[in-house]
Coordinates of C-alpha atoms in Angstrom, one line a residue:
M19 CA 48.8 103.6 32.2
A20 CA 50.2 100.5 30.5
A21 CA 49.8 97.3 32.3
A22 CA 53.0 95.8 33.6
P23 CA 54.5 93.2 31.4
I24 CA 54.1 89.6 32.4
K25 CA 57.3 88.0 33.6
K26 CA 58.2 85.1 31.3
W27 CA 59.2 81.7 33.1
G28 CA 60.9 79.4 30.9
V29 CA 61.0 79.2 27.4
T30 CA 57.4 80.5 26.5
S31 CA 55.0 82.9 28.2
P32 CA 52.3 81.7 31.0
V33 CA 49.3 80.0 30.2
S34 CA 47.3 81.6 33.1
T35 CA 48.4 84.1 35.6
V36 CA 45.0 83.8 37.4
P37 CA 45.5 83.4 41.2
P38 CA 43.9 80.3 42.9
T39 CA 39.9 80.5 43.7
E40 CA 38.5 79.3 46.9
A41 CA 37.8 76.1 45.6
E42 CA 41.4 75.6 44.7
I43 CA 42.7 76.8 47.7
A44 CA 40.5 74.2 49.4
A45 CA 41.6 71.4 47.1
N46 CA 45.3 72.4 48.0
L47 CA 44.6 72.0 51.6
A48 CA 43.1 68.8 51.3
M49 CA 45.9 67.6 49.1
I50 CA 48.5 68.8 51.6
D51 CA 46.5 67.2 54.4
E52 CA 46.8 63.8 52.4
L53 CA 50.4 64.0 52.0
Y54 CA 50.8 64.2 55.8
R55 CA 48.4 61.2 56.2
Q56 CA 50.7 59.5 53.9
N57 CA 53.8 60.2 55.9
N58 CA 55.2 62.3 53.4
F59 CA 56.6 64.8 55.7
E60 CA 59.0 64.4 58.4
S61 CA 58.9 66.0 61.8
P62 CA 60.8 69.2 62.3
E63 CA 63.2 67.4 64.6
A64 CA 64.0 64.8 62.1
T65 CA 65.0 67.7 59.6
E66 CA 66.7 69.3 62.1
K67 CA 68.9 66.2 62.9
R68 CA 69.8 66.1 58.9
R69 CA 71.0 69.8 59.2
T70 CA 73.2 68.6 62.2
V71 CA 74.5 65.6 60.2
L72 CA 75.3 68.0 57.4
H73 CA 77.3 70.4 59.6
S74 CA 79.2 67.4 60.7
L75 CA 80.0 66.4 57.4
Q76 CA 81.3 70.0 56.5
K77 CA 83.8 69.7 59.5
I78 CA 85.2 66.3 58.5
T79 CA 85.6 67.8 54.9
T80 CA 87.4 70.9 56.2
E81 CA 89.5 68.5 58.2
F82 CA 89.9 66.2 55.1
V83 CA 91.3 68.9 52.7
Q84 CA 93.6 70.0 55.5
R85 CA 95.0 66.6 56.2
V86 CA 95.5 65.9 52.6
S87 CA 97.4 69.3 51.9
R88 CA 99.7 68.7 54.8
L89 CA 100.6 65.2 53.5
K90 CA 101.5 66.8 50.2
K91 CA 104.0 69.2 51.9
K92 CA 101.5 72.5 51.2
P93 CA 102.5 75.4 53.1
E94 CA 100.4 76.0 56.3
S95 CA 99.0 79.2 54.9
I96 CA 97.7 77.0 52.0
V97 CA 96.5 74.4 54.5
T98 CA 94.3 76.8 56.5
S99 CA 92.7 78.4 53.3
S100 CA 92.3 75.3 51.2
G101 CA 88.7 75.0 52.4
G102 CA 86.2 72.5 51.1
K103 CA 82.5 72.5 50.7
I104 CA 79.8 70.0 50.6
F105 CA 76.5 70.6 48.4
T106 CA 73.4 68.8 48.6
Y107 CA 71.2 67.9 45.3
G108 CA 68.4 65.5 44.7
S109 CA 65.1 65.2 46.7
Y110 CA 66.9 66.8 49.9
R111 CA 67.9 69.9 47.9
L112 CA 64.7 70.1 46.3
G113 CA 62.8 69.8 49.3
A114 CA 60.6 66.9 48.4
F115 CA 61.9 64.2 50.9
G116 CA 60.4 62.6 54.1
P117 CA 60.1 59.2 55.8
G118 CA 57.6 57.9 53.6
T119 CA 59.2 58.8 50.1
T120 CA 61.9 57.3 48.0
G121 CA 64.9 59.1 48.0
S122 CA 64.9 60.1 51.6
D123 CA 68.6 59.7 51.7
I124 CA 70.9 62.9 51.3
D125 CA 72.7 63.2 48.0
T126 CA 75.7 65.1 48.8
L127 CA 78.5 66.3 46.9
V128 CA 82.3 67.0 48.4
V129 CA 83.7 69.8 46.5
V130 CA 87.5 70.5 47.0
P131 CA 90.4 72.5 45.6
S132 CA 92.9 71.1 42.9
H133 CA 95.4 69.4 44.8
V134 CA 93.0 67.0 46.3
S135 CA 92.3 64.2 44.3
R136 CA 89.7 61.7 44.2
E137 CA 92.0 59.0 44.8
D138 CA 92.6 61.0 48.2
F139 CA 88.9 61.1 48.7
F140 CA 88.6 57.3 48.7
D141 CA 92.2 56.8 50.4
H142 CA 91.3 59.0 53.3
F143 CA 87.7 60.4 53.9
P144 CA 86.2 56.7 55.0
N145 CA 88.9 56.4 57.7
L146 CA 88.3 60.1 58.7
L147 CA 84.5 59.4 59.0
L148 CA 85.1 56.5 61.5
E149 CA 87.7 58.9 63.5
M150 CA 85.7 61.8 63.7
A151 CA 82.3 60.1 64.2
P152 CA 83.2 56.8 65.7
N153 CA 79.7 55.9 67.0
A154 CA 77.5 57.6 64.4
I155 CA 78.9 55.8 61.4
E156 CA 77.4 52.5 59.9
D157 CA 77.4 50.5 56.6
L158 CA 80.5 52.5 55.1
T159 CA 80.8 51.2 51.7
P160 CA 83.1 53.1 49.2
V161 CA 82.6 52.2 45.5
R162 CA 85.5 53.9 43.8
D163 CA 85.0 52.2 40.5
A164 CA 81.3 52.9 40.2
F165 CA 80.0 55.1 37.1
V166 CA 79.8 57.9 39.5
P167 CA 82.3 57.0 41.9
I168 CA 80.4 56.8 45.7
I169 CA 81.1 56.4 49.3
K170 CA 77.6 55.0 51.0
F171 CA 77.0 55.0 54.5
K172 CA 74.6 56.0 57.6
F173 CA 75.4 58.7 59.7
S174 CA 73.3 58.8 62.9
G175 CA 70.9 56.7 61.1
I176 CA 70.5 58.9 57.8
S177 CA 71.7 57.4 54.7
I178 CA 74.1 59.4 52.8
D179 CA 75.2 59.1 49.4
L180 CA 78.6 61.1 49.1
I181 CA 80.2 61.9 45.9
F182 CA 83.3 64.0 45.0
A183 CA 84.7 66.7 42.4
S184 CA 87.9 68.5 42.5
L185 CA 87.8 72.1 41.0
N186 CA 90.5 73.8 39.2
L187 CA 91.0 76.2 42.2
S188 CA 93.5 76.8 44.8
S189 CA 90.7 77.0 47.4
V190 CA 87.1 76.1 47.9
P191 CA 85.5 78.9 50.4
L192 CA 82.3 78.2 52.0
D193 CA 80.4 80.8 50.1
L194 CA 81.1 79.3 46.6
D195 CA 78.4 78.2 44.4
L196 CA 78.7 76.1 41.3
K197 CA 76.5 78.2 38.8
N198 CA 79.4 79.2 36.9
S199 CA 80.1 77.0 34.1
D200 CA 83.9 78.0 34.0
L201 CA 84.5 75.9 36.9
L202 CA 83.6 72.9 34.8
K203 CA 87.0 73.6 33.1
G204 CA 89.5 70.8 33.5
Q205 CA 87.0 68.1 34.5
D206 CA 86.8 64.5 33.2
E207 CA 83.6 62.7 32.3
T208 CA 83.5 61.6 36.0
G209 CA 83.8 64.8 37.4
L210 CA 81.3 66.4 35.2
R211 CA 78.7 63.8 36.2
C212 CA 79.2 64.4 39.8
L213 CA 78.9 68.3 39.7
N214 CA 75.8 67.8 37.1
G215 CA 73.5 66.8 40.2
T216 CA 74.1 69.8 42.2
R217 CA 74.1 72.3 39.4
V218 CA 70.8 71.0 37.9
T219 CA 68.9 71.2 41.2
D220 CA 70.1 74.6 42.1
E221 CA 69.0 75.5 38.6
I222 CA 65.5 74.1 38.8
L223 CA 64.9 76.0 42.1
T224 CA 65.8 79.4 40.3
L225 CA 63.5 78.6 37.5
V226 CA 60.1 78.2 39.2
P227 CA 58.1 81.1 40.3
Q228 CA 56.9 79.7 43.9
V229 CA 59.4 77.4 45.3
G230 CA 57.2 76.4 48.1
V231 CA 54.2 75.4 45.3
F232 CA 56.6 73.7 43.4
R233 CA 57.8 71.5 46.4
N234 CA 54.3 70.4 47.4
A235 CA 53.3 69.8 43.9
L236 CA 56.6 67.3 43.2
R237 CA 55.8 65.8 46.7
A238 CA 52.3 64.6 45.2
I239 CA 53.6 63.8 41.9
K240 CA 56.7 61.8 43.4
L241 CA 54.0 60.1 45.6
W242 CA 51.9 59.2 42.7
A243 CA 54.7 57.8 40.5
Q244 CA 56.0 55.8 43.2
R245 CA 52.8 54.1 44.0
R246 CA 51.9 53.5 40.4
A247 CA 55.6 51.9 40.0
I248 CA 56.8 54.3 37.1
Y249 CA 59.6 55.9 39.0
A250 CA 62.8 54.2 38.1
N251 CA 65.4 55.4 35.6
V252 CA 67.2 52.2 35.1
Y253 CA 64.0 50.5 34.0
G254 CA 62.9 53.0 31.4
F255 CA 61.0 55.1 33.6
P256 CA 61.6 58.8 34.8
G257 CA 64.0 59.1 37.6
G258 CA 63.7 61.9 40.6
V259 CA 65.2 64.6 38.4
A260 CA 62.9 64.1 35.5
W261 CA 59.7 64.3 37.3
A262 CA 61.3 67.4 39.3
M263 CA 61.5 69.1 35.9
L264 CA 58.1 68.3 34.6
V265 CA 56.5 69.6 37.8
A266 CA 58.8 72.8 37.3
R267 CA 57.7 73.4 33.7
I268 CA 54.2 73.3 34.7
C269 CA 54.9 75.9 37.4
Q270 CA 56.4 78.1 34.8
L271 CA 53.2 77.9 32.6
Y272 CA 51.0 78.8 35.9
P273 CA 53.0 81.3 38.0
R274 CA 50.3 82.1 40.4
A275 CA 48.7 78.5 40.8
N276 CA 48.9 76.6 44.1
S277 CA 50.2 73.2 44.3
A278 CA 46.7 71.3 43.6
V279 CA 46.1 73.3 40.6
I280 CA 49.8 72.3 39.3
V281 CA 49.2 68.7 40.0
N282 CA 45.7 69.2 38.1
K283 CA 47.4 70.8 35.0
F284 CA 50.4 68.4 35.1
F285 CA 48.1 65.7 33.9
K286 CA 46.1 67.8 31.6
I287 CA 49.3 69.1 29.8
L288 CA 51.4 66.3 29.6
T289 CA 48.9 63.7 28.9
T290 CA 48.5 65.6 25.2
W291 CA 51.8 66.6 24.8
S292 CA 53.4 66.6 21.5
W293 CA 56.6 64.3 22.1
P294 CA 58.9 63.8 21.1
N295 CA 59.0 67.6 21.3
P296 CA 61.1 68.3 24.4
I297 CA 60.5 69.7 27.9
L298 CA 63.0 72.7 28.4
L299 CA 63.1 74.9 31.7
K300 CA 65.1 77.3 29.8
A301 CA 67.0 77.8 26.4
I302 CA 69.6 75.4 26.0
E303 CA 72.9 77.1 26.5
D304 CA 76.7 76.8 25.1
G305 CA 79.6 76.5 27.5
P306 CA 83.2 76.7 27.9
L307 CA 83.8 73.0 27.2
H308 CA 84.0 70.8 24.3
A309 CA 81.0 68.7 25.7
R310 CA 78.4 66.9 24.1
V311 CA 74.9 69.1 24.7
W312 CA 71.9 67.5 23.8
N313 CA 71.0 68.3 20.1
P314 CA 69.0 66.0 17.7
Q315 CA 70.1 68.2 14.9
I316 CA 73.7 67.1 15.3
Y317 CA 73.6 63.7 17.1
P318 CA 71.3 60.9 15.6
G319 CA 71.4 59.3 18.9
D320 CA 69.2 62.0 20.5
R321 CA 66.4 61.6 17.9
Y322 CA 65.9 58.2 19.4
H323 CA 64.7 59.8 22.8
L324 CA 61.0 59.5 23.1
M325 CA 60.0 61.5 25.9
P326 CA 63.2 64.1 26.1
I327 CA 63.3 66.1 29.4
I328 CA 66.4 68.2 29.1
T329 CA 68.4 69.4 32.0
P330 CA 68.7 73.0 32.7
A331 CA 72.2 73.3 33.5
Y332 CA 75.1 73.3 31.0
P333 CA 76.1 70.9 29.4
S334 CA 72.3 70.0 29.0
M335 CA 71.5 66.4 28.5
C336 CA 68.3 64.1 28.2
S337 CA 67.3 62.8 31.7
T338 CA 64.9 60.5 30.1
H339 CA 67.1 58.5 27.6
T340 CA 66.4 55.2 28.9
I341 CA 62.5 55.4 28.0
T342 CA 61.2 52.6 25.5
K343 CA 58.1 52.5 23.7
S344 CA 56.7 50.2 26.1
T345 CA 57.5 52.4 29.3
M346 CA 56.2 55.5 27.3
E347 CA 53.1 53.6 26.7
I348 CA 52.6 53.0 30.4
I349 CA 53.6 56.4 31.6
L350 CA 50.9 58.1 29.2
R351 CA 48.3 55.5 30.4
E352 CA 49.0 56.4 34.0
M353 CA 49.1 59.9 33.2
A354 CA 45.6 59.6 31.6
R355 CA 44.4 57.8 34.7
G356 CA 45.9 60.2 37.0
G357 CA 44.2 63.1 35.1
E358 CA 40.7 61.5 35.2
I359 CA 41.1 61.1 39.1
V360 CA 42.2 64.6 39.8
N361 CA 39.3 65.9 37.5
N362 CA 37.2 64.0 39.9
I363 CA 38.6 65.3 42.9
F364 CA 38.3 69.0 41.8
A365 CA 34.4 67.6 41.0
G366 CA 34.0 66.7 44.6
K367 CA 33.4 62.8 43.5
L368 CA 36.7 61.7 44.6
Q369 CA 39.5 62.2 47.2
W370 CA 43.3 62.6 47.2
K371 CA 44.0 59.3 48.5
D372 CA 42.4 57.8 45.5
L373 CA 45.4 59.3 43.3
F374 CA 47.8 57.5 45.5
Q375 CA 46.5 53.9 45.2
R376 CA 49.1 51.2 44.7
H377 CA 49.4 50.1 41.3
S378 CA 47.9 46.8 40.1
F379 CA 51.0 45.2 38.3
F380 CA 50.6 42.1 39.8
T381 CA 47.0 41.9 41.1
S382 CA 45.3 42.5 37.5
G383 CA 47.9 44.1 35.2
Y384 CA 48.9 41.0 33.0
K385 CA 48.1 37.9 32.4
Y386 CA 51.5 36.7 31.3
Y387 CA 54.5 37.8 32.7
L388 CA 58.4 37.1 32.2
S389 CA 60.2 36.3 35.5
I390 CA 64.1 36.8 35.1
T391 CA 66.1 35.5 37.9
S392 CA 69.9 36.1 38.6
A393 CA 71.2 33.5 40.9
G394 CA 74.2 33.5 43.2
K395 CA 76.2 30.8 45.2
T396 CA 77.4 33.5 47.6
K397 CA 75.8 36.8 48.9
D398 CA 78.5 39.0 47.8
A399 CA 78.3 37.5 44.3
Q400 CA 74.8 37.7 44.0
L401 CA 74.4 41.3 45.4
I402 CA 76.7 42.5 42.5
W403 CA 75.6 39.9 39.7
S404 CA 71.8 41.1 40.4
G405 CA 73.1 44.6 39.8
L406 CA 74.5 43.6 36.5
V407 CA 71.6 41.7 35.1
E408 CA 69.1 44.5 36.5
S409 CA 71.1 46.9 34.1
K410 CA 70.1 44.6 31.2
V411 CA 66.3 44.2 32.1
R412 CA 65.8 47.0 30.0
Q413 CA 67.8 45.8 26.9
L414 CA 65.4 42.6 27.1
V415 CA 62.3 45.0 26.9
L416 CA 63.7 46.5 23.8
G417 CA 64.3 43.2 22.2
L418 CA 60.7 42.1 23.2
E419 CA 59.5 45.4 21.6
N420 CA 61.0 44.6 18.5
S421 CA 59.9 41.0 18.2
G422 CA 56.7 41.6 16.5
S423 CA 54.6 39.6 18.8
I424 CA 54.5 41.7 21.8
Q425 CA 52.6 44.8 22.3
I426 CA 53.8 46.0 25.7
A427 CA 56.6 44.9 27.8
H428 CA 56.3 46.5 31.0
P429 CA 59.2 46.0 33.5
Y430 CA 58.5 46.1 37.3
V431 CA 60.7 48.6 38.9
K432 CA 62.0 46.3 41.9
G433 CA 63.6 43.0 41.7
F434 CA 62.4 40.4 44.5
S435 CA 65.7 39.0 46.5
R436 CA 65.0 35.8 47.8
V437 CA 67.1 33.0 50.0
H438 CA 66.9 29.3 49.1
R439 CA 68.6 26.4 51.1
C440 CA 69.3 23.1 49.3
H441 CA 70.9 19.9 50.3
E442 CA 71.7 18.3 46.8
D443 CA 73.0 19.6 43.5
A444 CA 69.8 18.7 41.8
E445 CA 68.2 21.1 44.3
I446 CA 70.4 23.9 43.6
D447 CA 69.8 23.3 40.0
Q448 CA 66.3 23.7 40.4
V449 CA 67.0 26.9 42.2
L450 CA 69.2 28.2 39.8
S451 CA 66.4 27.4 36.9
G452 CA 63.6 29.9 38.9
S453 CA 62.1 27.2 41.4
L454 CA 61.0 28.4 44.8
A455 CA 60.7 24.9 46.1
F456 CA 63.4 25.5 48.4
I457 CA 62.9 28.9 49.6
A458 CA 64.0 29.8 53.2
R459 CA 60.5 30.6 54.9
D460 CA 62.3 32.1 58.1
V461 CA 63.9 35.0 55.6
Q462 CA 61.9 37.5 54.3
T463 CA 61.9 38.5 50.8
E464 CA 63.4 42.0 50.0
T465 CA 63.0 44.4 47.2
A466 CA 66.5 45.8 45.8
E467 CA 65.0 49.3 47.0
V468 CA 64.9 47.8 50.8
A469 CA 68.5 46.3 50.4
N470 CA 70.0 49.4 48.9
D471 CA 73.3 47.9 48.6
A472 CA 76.0 50.2 47.1
R473 CA 77.7 47.7 45.1
H474 CA 74.3 46.6 43.4
N475 CA 73.5 50.0 42.6
A476 CA 76.8 50.8 41.1
V477 CA 76.9 47.9 38.7
A478 CA 73.2 48.4 37.9
H479 CA 73.8 52.1 36.9
A480 CA 77.1 51.7 35.2
G481 CA 75.7 48.6 33.1
A482 CA 72.7 50.8 32.3
E483 CA 74.9 53.8 31.0
N484 CA 77.3 51.2 29.1
D485 CA 74.2 50.0 27.1
L486 CA 73.6 53.7 26.2
A487 CA 76.7 54.5 25.1
M488 CA 76.9 51.2 23.0
L489 CA 73.4 52.3 21.6
E490 CA 74.7 55.7 20.8
A491 CA 77.8 54.5 19.1
G492 CA 75.7 52.6 17.0
A493 CA 73.4 55.3 16.0
D494 CA 76.2 57.9 15.4
G495 CA 78.3 55.5 13.6
K496 CA 81.3 56.3 15.9
E497 CA 83.1 54.0 18.5
K498 CA 81.9 55.0 22.0
S499 CA 82.8 53.3 25.4
Q500 CA 82.2 53.8 28.9
N501 CA 84.2 52.5 31.6
S502 CA 82.0 49.9 33.8
S503 CA 82.1 49.3 37.3
D504 CA 85.1 47.2 38.4
V505 CA 83.1 46.2 41.8
G506 CA 82.6 42.6 40.5
H507 CA 86.6 42.2 40.1
N508 CA 87.1 41.5 43.9
I509 CA 84.2 38.7 43.9
T510 CA 85.5 35.6 45.4
A511 CA 84.8 32.0 44.8
G512 CA 83.2 29.6 47.1
D513 CA 79.9 28.6 48.3
D514 CA 77.6 29.5 51.5
K515 CA 77.2 26.3 53.2
K516 CA 76.8 24.8 56.4
E517 CA 75.9 21.7 58.4
S518 CA 72.0 21.2 59.2
N519 CA 70.8 18.3 60.8
G520 CA 73.7 15.9 59.8
L521 CA 73.4 17.3 56.3
E522 CA 75.2 19.6 54.1
E523 CA 73.2 22.8 53.6
H524 CA 73.9 25.2 50.5
T525 CA 72.4 28.5 50.5
V526 CA 71.6 30.2 47.2
Y527 CA 70.7 33.7 46.6
T528 CA 68.2 35.0 43.9
T529 CA 67.0 38.1 42.5
T530 CA 63.8 37.9 40.3
Y531 CA 62.7 40.7 38.0
Y532 CA 59.3 40.6 36.2
I533 CA 58.0 42.0 32.9
G534 CA 54.3 42.1 32.3
I535 CA 53.7 40.8 28.9
E536 CA 50.6 42.4 26.7
L537 CA 50.5 40.4 23.3
A538 CA 50.0 42.2 20.0
P539 CA 46.5 41.8 18.5
D540 CA 47.3 40.4 15.5
N541 CA 50.3 37.8 16.9
A542 CA 48.1 36.0 19.6
K543 CA 48.7 32.5 18.1
S544 CA 52.4 32.0 19.4
L545 CA 55.1 33.8 20.9
D546 CA 58.9 32.8 20.1
I547 CA 61.1 34.9 21.9
S548 CA 64.0 32.4 22.3
Y549 CA 66.4 34.6 20.1
E550 CA 65.5 37.5 22.6
T551 CA 66.2 35.7 25.9
R552 CA 69.3 34.1 24.3
D553 CA 70.5 37.7 23.4
F554 CA 69.9 39.0 26.8
K555 CA 71.6 36.0 28.6
S556 CA 74.5 36.6 26.4
R557 CA 74.7 40.5 27.4
C558 CA 74.7 39.5 30.8
T559 CA 77.2 36.7 30.7
Q560 CA 79.8 39.0 28.6
W561 CA 80.4 40.9 31.8
D562 CA 84.1 40.8 32.8
S563 CA 83.4 39.7 36.3
Y564 CA 80.8 37.1 35.2
N565 CA 81.7 33.6 36.8
E566 CA 79.8 30.7 35.6
D567 CA 80.8 28.7 38.9
L568 CA 79.1 31.5 41.1
M569 CA 76.4 32.9 38.9
S570 CA 73.5 32.4 36.6
V571 CA 70.4 33.8 35.2
T572 CA 67.3 32.2 33.7
V573 CA 64.3 33.7 32.0
S574 CA 60.9 32.0 32.3
H575 CA 57.4 32.4 31.5
I576 CA 54.6 32.6 34.3
R577 CA 50.9 33.0 34.3
N578 CA 49.5 35.3 36.6
Y579 CA 48.0 33.0 39.0
D580 CA 51.3 31.3 39.6
L581 CA 52.9 34.4 40.9
P582 CA 54.7 33.8 44.1
D583 CA 52.7 35.2 47.0
D584 CA 55.9 37.4 48.1
V585 CA 55.1 39.8 45.2
F586 CA 51.6 41.0 46.7
E587 CA 50.6 43.0 49.7
P588 CA 49.1 41.3 52.7
D589 CA 45.8 42.9 51.8
E590 CA 45.8 42.4 47.8
G591 CA 43.9 39.8 46.0
R592 CA 45.6 37.6 43.7
P593 CA 44.7 36.3 40.5
T594 CA 43.0 33.0 40.1
R595 CA 42.9 30.2 37.6
T596 CA 39.6 30.2 35.8
K597 CA 38.2 26.9 34.4
A598 CA 38.0 27.0 30.6
K599 CA 34.6 26.5 29.0
K600 CA 34.2 23.4 27.0
V601 CA 32.7 24.9 23.8
K602 CA 32.1 22.4 20.9
S603 CA 33.7 24.0 17.9
S604 CA 35.7 22.5 15.0
K605 CA 37.6 25.9 14.9
K606 CA 41.2 25.4 16.3
R607 CA 41.7 27.5 19.3
T608 CA 44.5 30.3 19.2
F609 CA 46.9 30.5 21.7
A610 CA 45.7 33.5 23.9
E611 CA 42.2 31.4 24.2
A612 CA 44.1 28.2 25.5
E613 CA 44.8 27.9 29.2
P614 CA 47.7 25.6 30.3
H615 CA 45.7 22.1 30.4
D616 CA 44.6 22.6 26.9
L617 CA 48.3 22.8 25.6
P618 CA 50.4 20.0 24.7
D619 CA 52.6 18.7 27.4
T620 CA 55.8 19.9 25.3
M621 CA 54.1 23.5 25.7
K622 CA 53.1 23.1 29.3
R623 CA 56.7 22.5 30.8
H624 CA 59.4 25.0 30.2
Q625 CA 62.4 23.3 29.1
V626 CA 65.5 25.0 30.1
E627 CA 68.3 24.8 28.1
A628 CA 72.0 24.4 29.3
N629 CA 72.7 28.3 28.9
G630 CA 69.8 28.7 31.6
V631 CA 67.3 30.6 29.1
S632 CA 64.0 28.9 28.8
S633 CA 63.0 27.8 25.2
S634 CA 59.4 27.6 25.4
N635 CA 57.8 29.2 22.5
A636 CA 54.7 30.1 24.2
L637 CA 53.4 31.3 27.5
A638 CA 52.0 28.5 29.2

């Protein structure tokens, strides 16, 4: 009797269909135990609370559609049958969420019939939330002009990111799913982006052999990527959906493996993957729209993608278009490190907690850093301005990579927001130039992830997508543009100031981003990046909402031992300045060998030009 054919998952046959051994089962139990210790799972009560919130959101959505229908004088039969449905996507839908994870909010999509518009959503839904859940809604922030228009809020303490799509249907029943690509007909680019999240997430879950195995493996990989600071699309690293697709592909290749084996194979296969060959979960499909689908044979811009991971839902696109040469190298280094650790875990020499150790970006990662500081004279101005500056950090990385003097330009995946109190214009000028001398000691430094401001995020992501569109326009030889967020248009002029001890006190807000610098072996004598920093600042200040009276941006060089205390965890050791050994030699020392006290005064101190960009030619 012939053996039953092996089911093919994805675009190739499985590598192995062998079930787990006893040792692999033990390794899997140990991995899941460690994930629990790392606070990666939430309690059943907390998960039930999420379901209750989603149930309430569904009721509010139904009421919203009915109210808008009545306002538009629709017959009562249409009012009652119009429906409306919420869908989830992202980490919650994938089942890889928890109190100790990034992405523990609920990404939610409201889908409504054609007679309800996006304008109706922003005009009525926020007020309806407050009306129907008056004591449960906090931090309500609608951002209608974002790259993906969004309403952010907390519902009973749970963070919700709510986006919107109107389908070309007269009603949206509760049993509707979004798999049929014909539902995309009539959508503008914003509508396609909003629908894409749910469609991609649902496809991923249908394309893995064992959903439970996939979810636990994804939890481990997400935690590893977050701890190693390689989880942030806007900075040039994979985001959540890209990491999910990588894990899903390994699940397809080992359909009977358990989660620990999937993690092991993840590192083994992807460390040696022949990039830029794409990661595909299924063959790329055509659809009913004249929409662009990822195809490097047709679109020259797609050929620039270094580590393409392609979404499975039509229209397929590259989820990792922001990866640069530097971030790719960092990802591969981290995968190699992770693979070595997991091999030692399976050999009994290490434990799973070793895989999840925090990164060493500040403690021992680099000798030299660039600090990019955005500053604002009001809190609102800074929240939005820092988002714009954040969106351009990747462009600075690209410029540094092309300078010829830098081997690696490694952006850290979070900005550090600080508050400063000044009494004189000279003190304000120092803060705007990057000084921490007047930092408010009673205010804790926050990362952008902790602040999680909707307006900041809207500008950051819109700016990043605009840069991508400009790059593709140049690559394809066609004009292309994306609508940037208009969030900044409502910034008002002014100054946060008050009286303190009889003196006028001005509060200045800054957010600093860091790039670790690894010099090219043949270019260690000097480093001139003045052009790259001027170009970066120009990109920032060309923003339509830039206000030179409220905002500034500076780029400074900094040595590892001069990094501020608040970038380190309390239990972390920090780099120290070592005394240079005096060696009698007639040979001139290279830049890389020189300590700051060996350099001429003109190279020790950073002269900041009027435009706010450091003009130093060497990292002192």
